[in-house]
Amino acid sequence: MPERKKVLLRLDPAVHDALARWAADELRSTNAQIEFLLRRALAEAGRMPREARPVRGPGRPRADSGGEE
């Protein structure tokens, strides 16, 4: 599996706080919420790369799934 890219992102504190609250409501980390929103924007713009791997759904993985869905 290819290594995930790391990016430094500077955000206004109020934007970060709003994202963190939204992420908590969706049972995601703030990082996962940002990736979710970026993927949705790419898909809506018709720019999602075909080779992009799907992301896991919100929440913790089920115990019987071995950590993958």
C-alpha positions as CSV (number, residue, x, y, z in Angstrom):
1,M,0.0,0.0,0.0
2,P,1.5,3.4,-1.0
3,E,2.4,5.7,1.9
4,R,-0.2,8.5,2.5
5,K,1.0,12.0,1.8
6,K,1.5,14.4,4.7
7,V,0.5,18.1,4.3
8,L,0.9,21.1,6.6
9,L,-2.3,23.0,6.5
10,R,-2.7,26.4,8.2
11,L,-6.3,27.3,9.2
12,D,-8.1,30.1,10.9
13,P,-8.7,28.9,14.4
14,A,-12.5,29.4,14.0
15,V,-12.5,27.3,10.9
16,H,-10.5,24.6,12.6
17,D,-12.9,24.6,15.5
18,A,-15.9,24.3,13.2
19,L,-14.3,21.5,11.3
20,A,-13.4,19.7,14.6
21,R,-17.0,19.9,15.8
22,W,-18.4,18.7,12.4
23,A,-15.9,15.8,12.5
24,A,-17.0,14.8,16.0
25,D,-20.6,14.9,14.9
26,E,-19.7,12.6,12.0
27,L,-17.5,10.3,14.2
28,R,-14.4,11.2,12.2
29,S,-11.1,12.8,13.1
30,T,-10.5,16.3,11.9
31,N,-8.0,15.0,9.4
32,A,-10.5,12.4,8.1
33,Q,-13.2,15.1,7.8
34,I,-10.9,17.4,5.8
35,E,-10.1,14.4,3.4
36,F,-13.8,13.6,3.2
37,L,-14.6,17.2,2.2
38,L,-11.8,17.4,-0.3
39,R,-12.8,14.1,-1.9
40,R,-16.4,15.3,-2.2
41,A,-15.3,18.5,-3.8
42,L,-13.1,16.6,-6.3
43,A,-15.9,14.3,-7.2
44,E,-18.4,17.1,-7.7
45,A,-15.9,18.9,-9.9
46,G,-15.3,15.7,-11.9
47,R,-11.6,15.7,-10.8
48,M,-11.5,12.6,-8.6
49,P,-8.6,10.5,-9.9
50,R,-9.6,6.9,-10.8
51,E,-6.7,5.5,-8.9
52,A,-7.7,7.1,-5.6
53,R,-8.5,4.4,-3.0
54,P,-11.9,4.5,-1.3
55,V,-12.0,5.8,2.3
56,R,-13.4,3.9,5.2
57,G,-16.7,5.1,6.5
58,P,-17.2,7.1,9.7
59,G,-16.9,5.5,13.1
60,R,-14.7,2.7,14.4
61,P,-14.2,-0.4,12.3
62,R,-16.3,-3.4,13.4
63,A,-14.5,-5.9,15.5
64,D,-15.1,-8.8,13.0
65,S,-13.8,-6.8,10.0
66,G,-10.2,-7.0,10.8
67,G,-9.9,-3.2,10.6
68,E,-11.0,-3.1,6.9
69,E,-14.3,-2.7,5.3
